[in-house]
Amino acid sequence: SQQGEEDPQALSIQEGENATMNCSYKTSINNLQWYRQNSGRGLVHLILIRSNEREKHSGRLRVTLDTSKKSSSLLITASRAADTASYFCATDRSNTGKLIFGQGTTLQVKP
Amino acid sequence: GAGVSQTPSNKVTEKGKYVELRCDPISGHTALYWYRQSLGQGPEFLIYFQGTGAADDSGLPNDRFFAVRPEGSVSTLKIQRTERGDSAVYLCASSTGTGGGGELFFGEGSRLTVL
């Protein structure tokens, strides 16, 4: 079963704009991770944020976590056409790597 | 190899047939995971191994699905009496497993089509 819901399901922006994706989940977690997927095949890990962290940065990525609201957001700044992909949040309740994924947000960045 | 390797990349079979999907994890990674992804959905957890043993197989949908990792490296996902509903991309991932959790490294997946 899916743990999380992602919003929006699809997002289309112009190159250079910022993209924000949101994720909500249902149960307590140890950590939350964001992954990117091109062409429906392998996933690539973007960033991990632990339950005692509120914000994390990696390059053009900024992730926030609000455990009281059971939600997270991923911000991609200054988007590029190469950022076009599906983005998934995934929660890890027990710090085992057993991840529960959301439905994903499909991002299209127009050049 | 440098990454997680999965074979075959594509498999077409007929309903009722037996299928094996292979995963070769990153060398030295002790934890190995199988996920299944249907079109338009996020991956769903099937099973994970810590070393040779299945630490959690709660995601396997029924007893037609079985996975092994006999030497703590390569893993095989086995599906008996395949059904059309088994059609999906089967993803394998590995991680260092030290201390639990952390980043998962995914393979490109095996796309299974059951006719």
CSV table of C-alpha atoms in Angstrom, one decimal:
chain,number,residue,atom,x,y,z
A,1,SER,CA,0.0,0.0,0.0
A,2,GLN,CA,1.1,3.5,-0.6
A,3,GLN,CA,2.0,5.6,2.4
A,4,GLY,CA,2.0,9.0,1.0
A,5,GLU,CA,0.2,11.3,-1.3
A,6,GLU,CA,2.0,13.7,-3.5
A,7,ASP,CA,0.8,17.0,-4.8
A,8,PRO,CA,0.6,18.0,-7.5
A,9,GLN,CA,0.4,14.9,-9.6
A,10,ALA,CA,1.7,16.8,-12.6
A,11,LEU,CA,3.6,20.1,-12.9
A,12,SER,CA,4.7,22.0,-16.0
A,13,ILE,CA,6.9,25.0,-15.7
A,14,GLN,CA,9.4,27.0,-17.8
A,15,GLU,CA,13.1,26.7,-17.5
A,16,GLY,CA,14.5,28.9,-14.8
A,17,GLU,CA,11.4,28.8,-12.6
A,18,ASN,CA,11.2,27.0,-9.3
A,19,ALA,CA,9.3,23.8,-8.8
A,20,THR,CA,7.7,22.8,-5.5
A,21,MET,CA,6.4,19.3,-4.8
A,22,ASN,CA,4.6,18.3,-1.7
A,23,CYS,CA,4.3,14.9,0.1
A,24,SER,CA,2.0,13.9,2.9
A,25,TYR,CA,2.3,10.6,4.8
A,26,LYS,CA,0.2,8.8,7.4
A,27,THR,CA,2.4,7.2,10.1
A,28,SER,CA,5.5,8.1,12.2
A,29,ILE,CA,8.8,7.9,10.4
A,30,ASN,CA,12.5,7.6,11.0
A,31,ASN,CA,13.4,9.4,7.8
A,32,LEU,CA,12.0,10.6,4.5
A,33,GLN,CA,13.7,10.4,1.1
A,34,TRP,CA,13.2,11.9,-2.3
A,35,TYR,CA,13.9,10.0,-5.5
A,36,ARG,CA,13.9,10.9,-9.1
A,37,GLN,CA,12.9,8.6,-12.0
A,38,ASN,CA,13.4,9.0,-15.7
A,39,SER,CA,11.5,7.0,-18.3
A,40,GLY,CA,9.8,4.7,-15.7
A,41,ARG,CA,13.0,2.7,-15.0
A,42,GLY,CA,15.6,3.1,-12.2
A,43,LEU,CA,15.2,5.5,-9.4
A,44,VAL,CA,18.0,7.9,-8.3
A,45,HIS,CA,18.3,9.0,-4.7
A,46,LEU,CA,18.2,12.8,-4.3
A,47,ILE,CA,18.1,13.6,-0.6
A,48,LEU,CA,17.3,12.1,2.8
A,49,ILE,CA,16.0,14.0,5.8
A,50,ARG,CA,15.7,12.5,9.2
A,51,SER,CA,12.7,12.9,11.5
A,52,ASN,CA,14.7,15.3,13.8
A,53,GLU,CA,15.6,17.6,11.0
A,54,ARG,CA,13.5,20.3,9.6
A,55,GLU,CA,15.3,21.4,6.5
A,56,LYS,CA,18.1,20.2,4.2
A,57,HIS,CA,19.8,21.5,1.1
A,58,SER,CA,21.7,19.8,-1.7
A,59,GLY,CA,22.7,21.9,-4.6
A,60,ARG,CA,19.5,23.3,-6.2
A,61,LEU,CA,17.4,21.1,-3.9
A,62,ARG,CA,15.7,22.1,-0.7
A,63,VAL,CA,13.7,19.7,1.4
A,64,THR,CA,11.6,20.5,4.4
A,65,LEU,CA,10.0,18.2,6.8
A,66,ASP,CA,7.1,18.9,9.2
A,67,THR,CA,6.5,15.9,11.4
A,68,SER,CA,3.6,17.5,13.2
A,69,LYS,CA,1.8,17.8,9.9
A,70,LYS,CA,3.3,14.6,8.5
A,71,SER,CA,4.4,16.5,5.4
A,72,SER,CA,7.4,17.3,3.3
A,73,SER,CA,8.2,19.5,0.4
A,74,LEU,CA,10.9,19.4,-2.3
A,75,LEU,CA,11.9,22.6,-3.9
A,76,ILE,CA,14.0,22.6,-7.1
A,77,THR,CA,15.3,26.1,-7.8
A,78,ALA,CA,16.3,27.5,-11.2
A,79,SER,CA,14.9,24.4,-13.0
A,80,ARG,CA,16.4,23.1,-16.2
A,81,ALA,CA,14.9,21.0,-19.0
A,82,ALA,CA,17.1,18.1,-17.7
A,83,ASP,CA,15.1,18.1,-14.5
A,84,THR,CA,12.1,16.7,-16.4
A,85,ALA,CA,11.3,13.5,-14.6
A,86,SER,CA,9.0,11.9,-12.0
A,87,TYR,CA,9.8,12.6,-8.4
A,88,PHE,CA,8.8,10.4,-5.5
A,89,CYS,CA,8.9,10.8,-1.8
A,90,ALA,CA,9.4,7.7,0.3
A,91,THR,CA,9.2,7.1,4.0
A,92,ASP,CA,11.2,4.8,6.2
A,93,ARG,CA,9.5,4.0,9.5
A,94,SER,CA,12.1,1.7,11.0
A,95,ASN,CA,15.4,2.9,9.5
A,96,THR,CA,15.8,-0.4,7.6
A,97,GLY,CA,15.5,0.9,4.0
A,98,LYS,CA,12.0,-0.6,3.7
A,99,LEU,CA,10.5,2.4,1.9
A,100,ILE,CA,6.9,3.3,1.4
A,101,PHE,CA,6.6,5.4,-1.8
A,102,GLY,CA,4.1,8.0,-2.7
A,103,GLN,CA,2.4,8.2,-6.1
A,104,GLY,CA,4.9,10.6,-7.5
A,105,THR,CA,4.8,14.0,-9.2
A,106,THR,CA,5.6,14.3,-12.9
A,107,LEU,CA,7.6,17.4,-13.6
A,108,GLN,CA,8.0,18.8,-17.1
A,109,VAL,CA,10.4,21.7,-17.5
A,110,LYS,CA,10.0,23.5,-20.9
A,111,PRO,CA,13.1,25.0,-22.5
B,1,GLY,CA,30.1,-3.6,-11.4
B,2,ALA,CA,29.6,0.0,-10.6
B,3,GLY,CA,25.9,-0.2,-10.0
B,4,VAL,CA,23.0,-2.6,-9.4
B,5,SER,CA,22.5,-4.8,-12.3
B,6,GLN,CA,19.2,-6.5,-13.2
B,7,THR,CA,18.5,-9.2,-15.8
B,8,PRO,CA,16.6,-9.6,-18.0
B,9,SER,CA,15.7,-6.0,-18.7
B,10,ASN,CA,12.6,-7.2,-20.4
B,11,LYS,CA,10.7,-10.5,-20.1
B,12,VAL,CA,7.6,-11.5,-21.9
B,13,THR,CA,5.9,-14.7,-20.8
B,14,GLU,CA,2.6,-16.5,-21.0
B,15,LYS,CA,0.1,-16.8,-18.2
B,16,GLY,CA,0.9,-19.8,-16.1
B,17,LYS,CA,4.6,-19.8,-16.8
B,18,TYR,CA,7.5,-19.6,-14.2
B,19,VAL,CA,9.8,-16.6,-14.3
B,20,GLU,CA,13.1,-15.8,-12.6
B,21,LEU,CA,14.5,-12.2,-12.3
B,22,ARG,CA,18.0,-11.7,-11.2
B,23,CYS,CA,19.7,-8.9,-9.3
B,24,ASP,CA,23.4,-8.3,-8.8
B,25,PRO,CA,23.9,-5.6,-6.1
B,26,ILE,CA,26.7,-3.2,-5.6
B,27,SER,CA,29.7,-5.1,-4.3
B,28,GLY,CA,29.9,-5.0,-0.5
B,29,HIS,CA,26.3,-3.9,0.0
B,30,THR,CA,24.7,-6.2,2.7
B,31,ALA,CA,21.1,-5.1,2.2
B,32,LEU,CA,19.1,-5.9,-0.9
B,33,TYR,CA,15.5,-4.9,-1.7
B,34,TRP,CA,12.9,-5.9,-4.3
B,35,TYR,CA,10.2,-3.5,-5.3
B,36,ARG,CA,7.4,-3.7,-7.9
B,37,GLN,CA,6.2,-0.7,-9.8
B,38,SER,CA,3.0,-0.7,-11.9
B,39,LEU,CA,2.4,1.9,-14.6
B,40,GLY,CA,1.7,5.4,-13.1
B,41,GLN,CA,2.3,4.2,-9.6
B,42,GLY,CA,5.1,4.5,-7.0
B,43,PRO,CA,7.2,1.4,-6.3
B,44,GLU,CA,5.8,-1.0,-3.8
B,45,PHE,CA,7.9,-2.9,-1.3
B,46,LEU,CA,8.1,-6.7,-1.8
B,47,ILE,CA,11.0,-8.1,0.3
B,48,TYR,CA,14.4,-7.2,1.7
B,49,PHE,CA,17.5,-9.2,2.7
B,50,GLN,CA,20.1,-8.4,5.2
B,51,GLY,CA,22.9,-10.8,4.2
B,52,THR,CA,21.5,-14.1,3.2
B,53,GLY,CA,18.3,-14.0,5.2
B,54,ALA,CA,15.0,-12.4,4.3
B,55,ALA,CA,14.6,-9.7,7.0
B,56,ASP,CA,11.1,-8.7,5.9
B,57,ASP,CA,9.0,-10.4,3.3
B,58,SER,CA,5.7,-8.8,4.2
B,59,GLY,CA,5.3,-7.2,0.8
B,60,LEU,CA,5.2,-10.4,-1.2
B,61,PRO,CA,1.6,-10.5,-2.6
B,62,ASN,CA,1.1,-14.3,-2.3
B,63,ASP,CA,2.9,-17.6,-2.2
B,64,ARG,CA,3.6,-17.6,-5.9
B,65,PHE,CA,6.3,-15.1,-5.2
B,66,PHE,CA,9.6,-16.2,-3.6
B,67,ALA,CA,13.1,-14.7,-3.4
B,68,VAL,CA,16.5,-16.0,-2.4
B,69,ARG,CA,19.9,-14.7,-1.8
B,70,PRO,CA,21.9,-17.8,-1.0
B,71,GLU,CA,25.4,-16.3,-0.8
B,72,GLY,CA,24.5,-12.8,0.4
B,73,SER,CA,25.2,-11.2,-2.9
B,74,VAL,CA,23.1,-12.0,-6.0
B,75,SER,CA,19.4,-12.4,-5.5
B,76,THR,CA,16.7,-14.1,-7.6
B,77,LEU,CA,13.0,-13.2,-7.5
B,78,LYS,CA,10.9,-16.2,-8.6
B,79,ILE,CA,7.3,-16.0,-9.7
B,80,GLN,CA,5.4,-19.2,-10.2
B,81,ARG,CA,2.2,-19.6,-12.3
B,82,THR,CA,2.4,-16.0,-13.6
B,83,GLU,CA,-0.8,-14.1,-13.9
B,84,ARG,CA,-1.5,-11.0,-16.1
B,85,GLY,CA,-1.7,-8.9,-12.9
B,86,ASP,CA,2.0,-9.7,-12.3
B,87,SER,CA,2.9,-7.5,-15.2
B,88,ALA,CA,5.0,-4.6,-13.8
B,89,VAL,CA,8.6,-3.4,-13.6
B,90,TYR,CA,10.5,-5.2,-10.8
B,91,LEU,CA,13.1,-3.0,-9.2
B,92,CYS,CA,16.0,-4.2,-7.2
B,93,ALA,CA,18.0,-1.9,-4.9
B,94,SER,CA,20.9,-2.3,-2.5
B,95,SER,CA,22.4,-0.3,0.3
B,96,THR,CA,25.3,-0.6,2.7
B,97,GLY,CA,23.0,-1.7,5.4
B,98,THR,CA,25.3,-0.5,8.1
B,99,GLY,CA,23.2,1.0,10.8
B,100,GLY,CA,20.1,0.4,8.8
B,101,GLY,CA,18.3,2.6,6.4
B,102,GLY,CA,20.0,5.3,4.3
B,103,GLU,CA,20.2,5.7,0.6
B,104,LEU,CA,19.0,3.0,-1.7
B,105,PHE,CA,20.8,2.4,-5.0
B,106,PHE,CA,18.3,1.1,-7.6
B,107,GLY,CA,18.9,-1.0,-10.7
B,108,GLU,CA,17.2,-0.2,-14.0
B,109,GLY,CA,14.5,-2.8,-13.4
B,110,SER,CA,13.1,-5.8,-15.2
B,111,ARG,CA,10.0,-5.2,-17.1
B,112,LEU,CA,7.7,-8.3,-16.9
B,113,THR,CA,4.8,-8.7,-19.3
B,114,VAL,CA,2.5,-11.6,-18.8
B,115,LEU,CA,0.3,-12.3,-21.9
